[in-house]
Structures are given as C-alpha cells and as structure tokens.
Short mmCIF file of C-alpha atoms in Angstrom, two decimals:
data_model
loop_
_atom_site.label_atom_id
_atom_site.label_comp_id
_atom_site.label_asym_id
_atom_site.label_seq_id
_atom_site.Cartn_x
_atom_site.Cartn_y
_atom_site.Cartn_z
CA UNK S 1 -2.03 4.31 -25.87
CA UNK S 2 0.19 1.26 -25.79
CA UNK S 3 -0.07 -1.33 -23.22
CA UNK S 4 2.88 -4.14 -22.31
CA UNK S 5 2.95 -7.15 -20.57
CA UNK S 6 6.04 -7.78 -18.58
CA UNK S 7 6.94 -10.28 -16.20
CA UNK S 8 9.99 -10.35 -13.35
CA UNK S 9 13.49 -10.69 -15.33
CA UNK S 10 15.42 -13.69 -15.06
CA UNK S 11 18.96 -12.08 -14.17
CA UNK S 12 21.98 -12.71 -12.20
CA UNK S 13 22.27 -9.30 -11.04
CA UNK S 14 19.41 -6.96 -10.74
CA UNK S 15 21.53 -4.21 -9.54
CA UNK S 16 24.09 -4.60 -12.03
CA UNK S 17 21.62 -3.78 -14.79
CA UNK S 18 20.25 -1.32 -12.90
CA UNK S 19 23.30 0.44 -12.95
CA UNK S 20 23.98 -0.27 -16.76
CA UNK S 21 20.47 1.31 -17.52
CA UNK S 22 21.14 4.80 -15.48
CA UNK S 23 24.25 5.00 -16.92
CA UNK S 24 23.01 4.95 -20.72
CA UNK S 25 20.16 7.13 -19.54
CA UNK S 26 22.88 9.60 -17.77
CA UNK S 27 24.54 9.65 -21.46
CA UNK S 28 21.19 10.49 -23.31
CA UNK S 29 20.65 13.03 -20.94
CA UNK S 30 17.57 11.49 -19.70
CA UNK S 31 17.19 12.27 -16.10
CA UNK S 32 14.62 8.59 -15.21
CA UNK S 33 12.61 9.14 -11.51
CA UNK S 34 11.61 6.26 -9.85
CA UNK S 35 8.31 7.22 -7.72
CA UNK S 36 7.21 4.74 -5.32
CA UNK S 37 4.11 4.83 -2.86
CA UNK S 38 1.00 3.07 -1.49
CA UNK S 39 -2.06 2.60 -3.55
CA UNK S 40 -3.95 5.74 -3.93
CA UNK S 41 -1.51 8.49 -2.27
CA UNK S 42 -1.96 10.55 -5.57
CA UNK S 43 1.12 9.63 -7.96
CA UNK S 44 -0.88 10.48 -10.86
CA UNK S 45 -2.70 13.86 -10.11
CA UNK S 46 0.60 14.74 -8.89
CA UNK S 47 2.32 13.72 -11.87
CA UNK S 48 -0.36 15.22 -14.07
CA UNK S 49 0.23 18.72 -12.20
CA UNK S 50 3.88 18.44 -13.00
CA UNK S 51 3.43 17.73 -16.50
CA UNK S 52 0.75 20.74 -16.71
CA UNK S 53 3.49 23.25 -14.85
CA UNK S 54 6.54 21.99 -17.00
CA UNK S 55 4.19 22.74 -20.11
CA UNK S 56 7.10 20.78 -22.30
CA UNK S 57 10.12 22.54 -20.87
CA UNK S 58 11.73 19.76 -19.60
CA UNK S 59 9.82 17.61 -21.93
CA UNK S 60 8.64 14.44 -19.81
CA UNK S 61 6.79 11.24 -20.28
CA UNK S 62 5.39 8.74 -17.58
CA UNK S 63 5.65 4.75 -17.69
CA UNK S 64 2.82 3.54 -15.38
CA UNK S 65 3.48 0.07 -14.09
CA UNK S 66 0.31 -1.48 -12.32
CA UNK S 67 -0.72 -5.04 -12.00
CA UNK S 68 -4.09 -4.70 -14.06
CA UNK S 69 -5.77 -1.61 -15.70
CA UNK S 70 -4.83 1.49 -17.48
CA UNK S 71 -6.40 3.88 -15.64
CA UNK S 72 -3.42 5.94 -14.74
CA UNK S 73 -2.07 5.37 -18.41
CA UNK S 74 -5.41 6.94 -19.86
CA UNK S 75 -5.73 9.64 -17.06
CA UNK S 76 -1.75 10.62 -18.06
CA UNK S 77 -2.96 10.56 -21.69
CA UNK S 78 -6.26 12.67 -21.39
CA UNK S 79 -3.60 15.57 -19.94
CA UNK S 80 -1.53 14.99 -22.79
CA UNK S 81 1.33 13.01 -21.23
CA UNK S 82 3.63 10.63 -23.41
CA UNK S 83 2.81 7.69 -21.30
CA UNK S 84 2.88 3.85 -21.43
CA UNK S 85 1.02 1.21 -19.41
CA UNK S 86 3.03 -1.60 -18.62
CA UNK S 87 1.74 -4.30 -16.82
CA UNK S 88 3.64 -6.69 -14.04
CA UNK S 89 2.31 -9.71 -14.66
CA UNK S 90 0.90 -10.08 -10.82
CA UNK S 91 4.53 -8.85 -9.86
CA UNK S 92 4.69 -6.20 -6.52
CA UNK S 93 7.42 -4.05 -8.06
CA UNK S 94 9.47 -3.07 -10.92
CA UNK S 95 13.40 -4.43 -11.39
CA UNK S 96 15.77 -3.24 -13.91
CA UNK S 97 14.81 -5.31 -16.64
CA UNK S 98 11.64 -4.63 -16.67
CA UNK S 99 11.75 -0.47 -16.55
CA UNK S 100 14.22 -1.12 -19.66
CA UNK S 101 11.25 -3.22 -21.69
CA UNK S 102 9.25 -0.36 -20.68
CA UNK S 103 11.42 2.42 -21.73
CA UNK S 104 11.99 0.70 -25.32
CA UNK S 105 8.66 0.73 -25.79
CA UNK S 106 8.25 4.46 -25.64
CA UNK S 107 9.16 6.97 -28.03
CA UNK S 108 11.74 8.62 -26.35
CA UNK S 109 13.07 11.16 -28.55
CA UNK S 110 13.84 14.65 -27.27
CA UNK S 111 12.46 13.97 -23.68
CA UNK S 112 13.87 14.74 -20.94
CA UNK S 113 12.34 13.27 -17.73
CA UNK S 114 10.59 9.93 -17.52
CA UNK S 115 8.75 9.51 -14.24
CA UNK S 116 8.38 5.65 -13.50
CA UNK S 117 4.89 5.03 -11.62
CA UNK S 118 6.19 2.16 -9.41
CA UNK S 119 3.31 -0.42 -8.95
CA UNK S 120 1.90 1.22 -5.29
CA UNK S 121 3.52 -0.75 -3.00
CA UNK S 122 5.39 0.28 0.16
CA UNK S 123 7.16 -2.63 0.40
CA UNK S 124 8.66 -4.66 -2.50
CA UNK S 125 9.60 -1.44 -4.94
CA UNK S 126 12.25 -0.47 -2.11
CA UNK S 127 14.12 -3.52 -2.54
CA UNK S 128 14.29 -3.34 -6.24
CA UNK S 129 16.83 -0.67 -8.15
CA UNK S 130 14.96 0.04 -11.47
CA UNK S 131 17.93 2.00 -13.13
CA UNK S 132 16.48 5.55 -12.29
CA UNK S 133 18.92 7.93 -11.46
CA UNK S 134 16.74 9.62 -8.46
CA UNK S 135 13.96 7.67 -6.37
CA UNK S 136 11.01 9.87 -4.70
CA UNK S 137 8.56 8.27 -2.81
CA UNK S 138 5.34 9.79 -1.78
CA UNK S 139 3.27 10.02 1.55
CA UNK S 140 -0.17 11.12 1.46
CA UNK S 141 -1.30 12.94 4.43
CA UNK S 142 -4.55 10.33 5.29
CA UNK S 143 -2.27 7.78 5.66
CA UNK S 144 -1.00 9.25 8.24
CA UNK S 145 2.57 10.64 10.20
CA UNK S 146 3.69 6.94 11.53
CA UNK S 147 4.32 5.40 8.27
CA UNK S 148 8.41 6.10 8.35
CA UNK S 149 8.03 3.77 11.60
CA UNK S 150 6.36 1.24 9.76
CA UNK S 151 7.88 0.74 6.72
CA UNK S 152 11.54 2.02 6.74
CA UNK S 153 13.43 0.99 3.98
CA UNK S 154 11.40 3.34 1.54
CA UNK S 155 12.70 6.08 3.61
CA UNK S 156 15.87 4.78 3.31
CA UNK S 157 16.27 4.46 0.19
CA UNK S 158 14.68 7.30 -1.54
CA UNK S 159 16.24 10.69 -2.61
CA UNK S 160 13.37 12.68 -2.04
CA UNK S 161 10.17 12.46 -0.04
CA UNK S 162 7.04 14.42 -1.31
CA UNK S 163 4.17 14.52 1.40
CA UNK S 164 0.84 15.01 -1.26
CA UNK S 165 -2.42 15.97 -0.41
CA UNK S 166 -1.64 18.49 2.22
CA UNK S 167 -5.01 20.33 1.46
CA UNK S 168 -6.82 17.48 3.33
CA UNK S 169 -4.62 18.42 6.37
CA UNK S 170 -7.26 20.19 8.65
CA UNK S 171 -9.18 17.11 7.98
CA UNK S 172 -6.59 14.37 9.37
CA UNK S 173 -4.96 14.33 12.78
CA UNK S 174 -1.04 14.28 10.58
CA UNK S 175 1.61 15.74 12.80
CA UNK S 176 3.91 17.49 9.78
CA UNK S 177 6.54 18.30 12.52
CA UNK S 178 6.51 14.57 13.88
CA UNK S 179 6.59 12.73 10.50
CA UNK S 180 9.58 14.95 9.26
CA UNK S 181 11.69 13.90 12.24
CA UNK S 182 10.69 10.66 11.93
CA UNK S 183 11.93 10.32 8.34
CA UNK S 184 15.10 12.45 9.31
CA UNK S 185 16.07 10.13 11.67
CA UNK S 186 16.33 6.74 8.85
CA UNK S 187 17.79 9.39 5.98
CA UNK S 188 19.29 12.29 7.43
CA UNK S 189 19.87 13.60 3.52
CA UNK S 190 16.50 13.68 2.13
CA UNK S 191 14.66 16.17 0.86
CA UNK S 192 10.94 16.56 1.86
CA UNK S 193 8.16 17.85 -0.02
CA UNK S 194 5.20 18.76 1.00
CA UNK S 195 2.41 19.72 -1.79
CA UNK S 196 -0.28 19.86 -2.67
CA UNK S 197 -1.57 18.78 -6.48
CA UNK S 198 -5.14 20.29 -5.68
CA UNK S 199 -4.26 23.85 -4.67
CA UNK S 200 -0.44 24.27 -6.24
CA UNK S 201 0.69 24.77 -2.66
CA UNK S 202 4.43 23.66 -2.58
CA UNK S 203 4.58 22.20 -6.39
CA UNK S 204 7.00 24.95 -7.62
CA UNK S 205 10.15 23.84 -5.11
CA UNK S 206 9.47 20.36 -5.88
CA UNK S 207 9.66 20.87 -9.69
CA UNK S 208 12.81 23.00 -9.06
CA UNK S 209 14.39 20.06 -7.42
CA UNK S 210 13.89 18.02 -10.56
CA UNK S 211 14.76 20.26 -13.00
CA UNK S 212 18.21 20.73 -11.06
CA UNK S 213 18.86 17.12 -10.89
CA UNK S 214 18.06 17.37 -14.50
CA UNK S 215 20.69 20.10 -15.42
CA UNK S 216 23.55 18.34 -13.16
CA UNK S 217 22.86 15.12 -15.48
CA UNK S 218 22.67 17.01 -18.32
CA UNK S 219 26.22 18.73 -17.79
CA UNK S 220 27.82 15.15 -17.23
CA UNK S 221 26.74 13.87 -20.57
CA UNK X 1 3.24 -6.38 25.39
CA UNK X 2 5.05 -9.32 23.41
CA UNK X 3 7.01 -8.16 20.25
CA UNK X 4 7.96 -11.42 18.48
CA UNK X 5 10.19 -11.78 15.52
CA UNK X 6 8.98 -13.90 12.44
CA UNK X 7 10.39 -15.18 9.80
CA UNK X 8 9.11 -16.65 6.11
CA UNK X 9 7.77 -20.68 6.60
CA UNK X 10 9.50 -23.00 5.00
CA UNK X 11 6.99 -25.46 3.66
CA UNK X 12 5.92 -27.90 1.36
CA UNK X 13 2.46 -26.13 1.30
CA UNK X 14 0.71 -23.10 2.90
CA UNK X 15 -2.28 -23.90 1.78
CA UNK X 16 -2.04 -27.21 2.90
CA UNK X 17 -0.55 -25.61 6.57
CA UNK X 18 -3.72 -22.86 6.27
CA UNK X 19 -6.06 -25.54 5.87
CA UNK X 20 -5.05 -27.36 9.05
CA UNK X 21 -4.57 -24.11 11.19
CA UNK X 22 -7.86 -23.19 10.16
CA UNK X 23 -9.53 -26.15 11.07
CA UNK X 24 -7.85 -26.45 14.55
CA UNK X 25 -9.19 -22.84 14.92
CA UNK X 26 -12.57 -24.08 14.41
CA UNK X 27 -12.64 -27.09 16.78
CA UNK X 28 -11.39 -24.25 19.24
CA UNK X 29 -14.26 -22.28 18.57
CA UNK X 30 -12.07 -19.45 17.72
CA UNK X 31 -12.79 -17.09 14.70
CA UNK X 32 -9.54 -15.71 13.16
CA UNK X 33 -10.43 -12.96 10.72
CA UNK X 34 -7.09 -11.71 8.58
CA UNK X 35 -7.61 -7.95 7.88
CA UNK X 36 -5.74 -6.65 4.26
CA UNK X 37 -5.05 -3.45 3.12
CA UNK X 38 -3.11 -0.31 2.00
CA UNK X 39 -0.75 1.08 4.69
CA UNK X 40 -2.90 3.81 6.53
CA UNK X 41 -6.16 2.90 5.66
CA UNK X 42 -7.38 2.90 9.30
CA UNK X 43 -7.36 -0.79 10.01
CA UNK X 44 -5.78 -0.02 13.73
CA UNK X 45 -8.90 2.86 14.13
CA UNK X 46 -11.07 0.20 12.85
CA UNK X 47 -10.23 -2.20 15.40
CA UNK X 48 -9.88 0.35 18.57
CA UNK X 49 -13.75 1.11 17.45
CA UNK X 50 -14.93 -3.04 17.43
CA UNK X 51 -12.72 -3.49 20.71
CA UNK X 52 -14.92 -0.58 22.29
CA UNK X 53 -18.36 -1.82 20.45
CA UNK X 54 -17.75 -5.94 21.34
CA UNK X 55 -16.87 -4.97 25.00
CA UNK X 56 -15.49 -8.29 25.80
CA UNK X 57 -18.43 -9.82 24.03
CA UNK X 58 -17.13 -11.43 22.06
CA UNK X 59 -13.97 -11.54 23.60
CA UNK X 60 -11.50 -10.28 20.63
CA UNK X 61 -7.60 -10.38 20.30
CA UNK X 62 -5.27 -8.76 18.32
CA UNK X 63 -2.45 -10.14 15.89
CA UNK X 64 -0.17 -7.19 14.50
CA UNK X 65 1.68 -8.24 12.18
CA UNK X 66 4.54 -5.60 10.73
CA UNK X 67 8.15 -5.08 8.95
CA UNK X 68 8.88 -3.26 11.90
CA UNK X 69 7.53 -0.84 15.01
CA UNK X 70 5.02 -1.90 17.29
CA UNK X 71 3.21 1.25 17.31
CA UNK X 72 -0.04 -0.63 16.55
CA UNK X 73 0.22 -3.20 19.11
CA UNK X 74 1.00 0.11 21.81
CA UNK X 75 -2.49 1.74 20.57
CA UNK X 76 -4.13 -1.52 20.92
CA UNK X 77 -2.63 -1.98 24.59
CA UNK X 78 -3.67 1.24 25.22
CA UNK X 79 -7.38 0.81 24.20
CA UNK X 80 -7.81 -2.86 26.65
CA UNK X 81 -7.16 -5.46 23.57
CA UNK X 82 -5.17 -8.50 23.95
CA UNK X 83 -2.56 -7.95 21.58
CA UNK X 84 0.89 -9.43 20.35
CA UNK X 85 3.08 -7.72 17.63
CA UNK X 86 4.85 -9.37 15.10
CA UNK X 87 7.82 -8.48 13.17
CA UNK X 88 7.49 -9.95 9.37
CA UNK X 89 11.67 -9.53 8.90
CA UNK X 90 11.26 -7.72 6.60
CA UNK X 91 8.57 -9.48 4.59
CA UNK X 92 5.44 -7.85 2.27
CA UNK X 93 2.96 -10.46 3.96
CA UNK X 94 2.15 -12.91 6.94
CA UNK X 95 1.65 -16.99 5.67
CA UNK X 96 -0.02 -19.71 7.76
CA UNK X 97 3.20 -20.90 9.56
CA UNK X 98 3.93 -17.20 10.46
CA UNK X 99 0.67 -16.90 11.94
CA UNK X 100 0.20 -20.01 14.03
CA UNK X 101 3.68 -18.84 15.53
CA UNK X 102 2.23 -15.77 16.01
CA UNK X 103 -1.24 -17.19 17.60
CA UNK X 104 1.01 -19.53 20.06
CA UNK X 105 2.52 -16.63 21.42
CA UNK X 106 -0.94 -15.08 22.52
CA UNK X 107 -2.83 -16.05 25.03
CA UNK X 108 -6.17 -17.02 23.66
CA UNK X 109 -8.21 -18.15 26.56
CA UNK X 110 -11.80 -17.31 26.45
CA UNK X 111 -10.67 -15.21 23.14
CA UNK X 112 -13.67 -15.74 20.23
CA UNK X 113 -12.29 -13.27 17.74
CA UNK X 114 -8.78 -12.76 16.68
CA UNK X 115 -8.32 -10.18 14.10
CA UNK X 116 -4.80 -10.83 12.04
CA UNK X 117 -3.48 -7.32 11.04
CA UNK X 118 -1.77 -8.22 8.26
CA UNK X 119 0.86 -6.17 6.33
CA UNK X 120 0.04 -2.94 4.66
CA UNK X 121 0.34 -3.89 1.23
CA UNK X 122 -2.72 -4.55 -1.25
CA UNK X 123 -0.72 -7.12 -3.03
CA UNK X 124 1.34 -9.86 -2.03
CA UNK X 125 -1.15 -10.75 1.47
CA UNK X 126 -4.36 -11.57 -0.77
CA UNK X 127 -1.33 -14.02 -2.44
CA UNK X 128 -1.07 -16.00 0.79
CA UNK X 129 -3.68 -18.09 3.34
CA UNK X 130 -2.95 -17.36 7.18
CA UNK X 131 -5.46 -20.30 7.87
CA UNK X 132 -8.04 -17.12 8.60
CA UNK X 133 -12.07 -18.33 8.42
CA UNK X 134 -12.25 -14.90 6.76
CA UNK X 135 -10.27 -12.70 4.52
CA UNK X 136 -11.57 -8.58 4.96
CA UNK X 137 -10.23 -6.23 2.61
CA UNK X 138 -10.15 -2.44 4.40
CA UNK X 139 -10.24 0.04 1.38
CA UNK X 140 -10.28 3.68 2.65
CA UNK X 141 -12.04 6.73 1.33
CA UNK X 142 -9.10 9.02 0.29
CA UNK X 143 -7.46 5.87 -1.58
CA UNK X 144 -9.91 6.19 -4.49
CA UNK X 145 -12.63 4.18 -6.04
CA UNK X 146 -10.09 2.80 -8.92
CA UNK X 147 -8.59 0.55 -6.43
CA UNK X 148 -10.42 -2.54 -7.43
CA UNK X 149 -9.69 -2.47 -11.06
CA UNK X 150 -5.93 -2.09 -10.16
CA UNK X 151 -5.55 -4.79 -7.11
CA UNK X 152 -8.17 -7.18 -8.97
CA UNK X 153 -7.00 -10.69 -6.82
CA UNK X 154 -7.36 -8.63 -3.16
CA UNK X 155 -10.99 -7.62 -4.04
CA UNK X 156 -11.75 -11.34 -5.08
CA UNK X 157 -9.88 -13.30 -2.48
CA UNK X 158 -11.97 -11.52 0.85
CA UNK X 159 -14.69 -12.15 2.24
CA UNK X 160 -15.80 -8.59 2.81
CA UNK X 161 -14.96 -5.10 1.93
CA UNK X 162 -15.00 -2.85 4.60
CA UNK X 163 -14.56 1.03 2.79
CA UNK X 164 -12.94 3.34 5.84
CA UNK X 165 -13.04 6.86 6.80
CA UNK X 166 -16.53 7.67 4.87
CA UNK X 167 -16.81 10.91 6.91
CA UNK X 168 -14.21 11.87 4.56
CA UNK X 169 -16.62 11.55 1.44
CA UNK X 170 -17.42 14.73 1.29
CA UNK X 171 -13.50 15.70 0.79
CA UNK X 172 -12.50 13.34 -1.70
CA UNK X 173 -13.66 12.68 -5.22
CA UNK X 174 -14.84 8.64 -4.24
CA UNK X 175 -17.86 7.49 -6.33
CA UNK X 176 -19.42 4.93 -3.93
CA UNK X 177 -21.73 3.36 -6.48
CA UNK X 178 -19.06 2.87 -8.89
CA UNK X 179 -16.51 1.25 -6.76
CA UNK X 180 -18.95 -0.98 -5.61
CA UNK X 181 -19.98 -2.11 -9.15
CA UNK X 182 -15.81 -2.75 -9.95
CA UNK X 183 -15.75 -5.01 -6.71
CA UNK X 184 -18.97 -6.79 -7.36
CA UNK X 185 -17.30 -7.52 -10.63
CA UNK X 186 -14.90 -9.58 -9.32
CA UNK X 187 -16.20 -10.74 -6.50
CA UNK X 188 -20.42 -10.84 -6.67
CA UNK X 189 -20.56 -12.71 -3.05
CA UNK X 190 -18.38 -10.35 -1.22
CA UNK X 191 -20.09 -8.06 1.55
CA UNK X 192 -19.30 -4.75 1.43
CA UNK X 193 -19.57 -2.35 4.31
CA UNK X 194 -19.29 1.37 4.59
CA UNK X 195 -17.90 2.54 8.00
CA UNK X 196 -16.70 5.43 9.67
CA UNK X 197 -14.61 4.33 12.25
CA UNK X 198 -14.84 7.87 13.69
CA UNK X 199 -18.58 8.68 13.81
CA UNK X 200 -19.60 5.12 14.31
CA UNK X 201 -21.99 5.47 11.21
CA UNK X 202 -21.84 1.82 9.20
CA UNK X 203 -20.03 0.04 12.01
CA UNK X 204 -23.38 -2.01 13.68
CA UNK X 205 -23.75 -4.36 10.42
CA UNK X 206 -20.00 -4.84 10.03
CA UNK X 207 -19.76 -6.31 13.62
CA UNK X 208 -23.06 -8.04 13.00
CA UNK X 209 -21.51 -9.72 10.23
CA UNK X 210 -18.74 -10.50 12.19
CA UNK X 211 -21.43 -12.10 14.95
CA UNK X 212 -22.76 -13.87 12.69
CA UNK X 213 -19.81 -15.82 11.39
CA UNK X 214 -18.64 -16.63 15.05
CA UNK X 215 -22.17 -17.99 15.81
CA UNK X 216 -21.99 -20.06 12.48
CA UNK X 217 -18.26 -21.17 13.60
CA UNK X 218 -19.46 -21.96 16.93
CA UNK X 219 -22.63 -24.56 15.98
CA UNK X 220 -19.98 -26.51 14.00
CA UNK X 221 -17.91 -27.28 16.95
#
C-alpha cells in the first residue's frame, strides 16, 4: 500500500484548479466523490460496504487523506480496495492540488469511481473544492440531529447527505424527521441517505445514486 | 442569554496573549478548563451532568463557543448554568484573544470553574492556546478507538481524556484497553477518564480531578 506526504498547495486559485481537475476527470469518465464528515461517523465501513456491493461493476478505488496513520488505507486494502494513504501534513482538509498529487499516485486505469476520504473534519473540508465532481457528506446518528444547526456550510455545500449508522438508532435520542428539515431548510436540493453499513438497510438507493451520477458523466465524455 | 459575535485575533502572539490570560485567571482564582472534541461527542451532556453534580459548588460557567446556533448555550440556560455563546465567524477554533472577549462578556462573579466549549473539530483547536489552565480532550464511544493514532497532536496537547457515552460499549466495536495504550503513547501523563454522562458511572473521579486542580489553582493565589 502506498503512502504520500502532501502539504497545502501554494496556488492563486484553489477553485480554478479545482475546476480544471473535474473537468479532465469528466473526460476520463471518472466520476471523483468528495466525502466529508467528523472523525469516526463511519466513512470507511461505509465505503468498504460499497466497494463489497459494487463487486467491480463500477470499478472504484478510495484515496484516504488523514493527518497521521493508515488505518483506513489498510482497512480499504484488507477488503480489497485500490486505495492510497495520503497524508496532510497537519493540514484540516484537502484543496485541489493536493487530491490531484493523490490521484497521480494511483493506478487509475479502468476505474470508474474514486471516493476521496476527506480528512474528518466538519469544518475546513467545506471551504475547500477538491475537483470532485459530487460532494457527500456523512452524519452519523450518535452525533446527533442538531449538527445542520451547528455547522452549516457542509450542508450547504454538499450534493448528497448520507445519515450512517442508523442501526444504533433505538439507542440515541436522533429525531430523523427533525434533522431532515433541518438540512432542507440550508439545501433545499439535497439528497438524504439514510443507511446503514452494519445491516444493508438503505445502501442499495444510495449506490443507485452514484452509479447514475456515474452514467450522466459517462455520456458527456 | 448573550450571543456574541467573534472574530480571529490579530496578534503578534497567542501564546504570548494565552500566557497572560492564563495567568490573570489564576490571580482571580478562576479555573478555565477548554473542552476539545469531535462535533457530537456529548461535551454539552457532559457539562449539563457536572452543572447538576457541582451544584454551585464550585460555582461553574459556561463558554460556548460555535460557527453558528446557540443551541448549546439554550440547553445550558435551561439546566441553571451561567452561560454566554459565542459565534467563531465562521472559524474551525477559539484563540486566546477570542476567549478573553468571550470571558469579558460573562459575568464571572463568585464563578470558580469556567468550562470553554470549544469548536467541534479534533484538529485545528489542540493547534491553538485559549489561555485555559487545562486542555480536556472528550473522545466518545461510537467515534472509535483509532482516533488517537489519527488526531496524534489533540491526544498530546490535553490534559485529560475524558471517553463519553460508555453505556454505549456494549453497541459499538471500542476496545478500551487499546485506545488507552495509543493515547498513553503520546501522551504518558494524560488522565484518562471513562464516563457516562447518562448513567453517572465514571463521572465522581472526573469532577474530582477537576476539584483538585481548582484547589491547586486556588493555594497559588
């Protein structure tokens, strides 16, 4: 498994190249997710039950960005997940320049989804446009229903929101109803998810979503 | 309840401006404790449960400090705690100039504790002094026991660890034993504390602790 250092890109324009690198993905036909969340709301068991339902059709690979470690990189790997660990350098988020040095380092070739595991973070990855074509953040039900009042702009600014662990709901007091109007009220237009990894519960229309945003890219290229 | 809106310190130093708020703090005989964690790992449960235990002795105060909402500060109100909320504009952490504002517009007579909820975010915060006597790190159950080897500098900038919602163990996969060998590995000194703000269970030697360093704080003065 390869590991890469990266540190924050000296640039004039982060979203200009942000918007350089989704276009050349759009053209490769490489649909690039950018997944964003606190620490610990389950990106990677969630991305490991994607990659185990998708079973290679659409082929996908994961770059894990975290500040230390490659736990999620070896956890990705052990499933058999193209993956890469890159490493921020201390940095709270990923920018354009750095998901390209990521993406260069992986082997690429016939994939068709790369899920970017933003460094977990609700803050700081919201303000950053990586070049993915489609941002999805997650919410994990211990954290609780009041987060979209908390920390808005990652509602905002994502396409898609998937609510994980939803198995552990009996067990937390998370009003599903309340949270979902909460998060309609900052993005009128996105799409909520709620799944969970453990049990399969709501996976399937969450991996239907991606694989349409995948065959819209693919017909512009 | 006060809402006040803060914005980033411009300044030569914060450590410098920590250094000197924290020391003024001690003449006072006041002990400011700046909690750190993920968003939704039950720091506002946490402190609804000391407020309740303390009972006005010691007398304890509340900073909130968030991007936006005061939905913290409200539940505080509610449960009898002096509290302010503060509005970050935006920002991923609170400094020491953000926080003195913050303290000035409190009032603090006869307070001994003030507890600085700091930003949700297990990243930039541990990057910054508020001019706190102590730094607690709130790690929560369903967050997992990889945390510390992917937030390494929050785990060995605090004081304590306090690990939240441990009536949950028996839901989640969280290896007690082994997360406390990854702190201790960065941080050997650091005090670690299993609560369940719920049941009560753990929550006697965490305020002890707490006690103890405003007894400690108080002989110097």
């Amino acid at each position: 498994m390869k590991v890469i250092e990266l540190n924050e890109s000296v640039t004039e324009s982060n979203d200009r190249d942000a918007q350089e690198l989704s276009a050349q993905l759009t053209k490769k036909g490489i649909l690039l997710v950018n997944l964003m969340s606190s620490p610990g709301s389950g990106k990677t068991t969630l991305l490991k039950r994607i990659a185990a339902d998708f079973d290679g059709n659409p082929k996908m690979a994961v770059l894990e960005a975290d500040i230390a470690s490659d736990v999620d990189a070896v956890r990705m790997e052990e499933a058999g997940v193209i993956s890469v660990q890159a490493h921020t350098d201390g940095m709270c988020h990923m920018d354009a320049g750095m998901t390209r040095r990521g993406l260069e380092a992986m082997d690429l070739d016939g994939v068709d989804v790369v899920f970017l595991e933003n460094v977990g973070n609700l803050i700081c990855p919201a303000e950053f446009a990586t070049g993915a074509q489609k941002s999805v953040m997650i919410l994990s039900v211990p954290e609780g229903d009041d987060k979209p009042l908390k920390y808005p702009l990652m509602f905002t600014e994502s396409d898609a929101l998937v609510i994980t662990k939803t198995d552990a709901m009996p067990y937390f007091d998370f009003d599903m109803k309340k949270c979902e109007e909460r998060v309609r009220r900052l993005n009128p237009d996105i799409r909520i998810f709620p799944v969970s990894a453990k049990t399969g519960e709501g996976m399937a229309a969450l991996e239907d979503w991606v694989r349409s945003a995948l065959s819209s890219l693919k017909n512009k290229t």
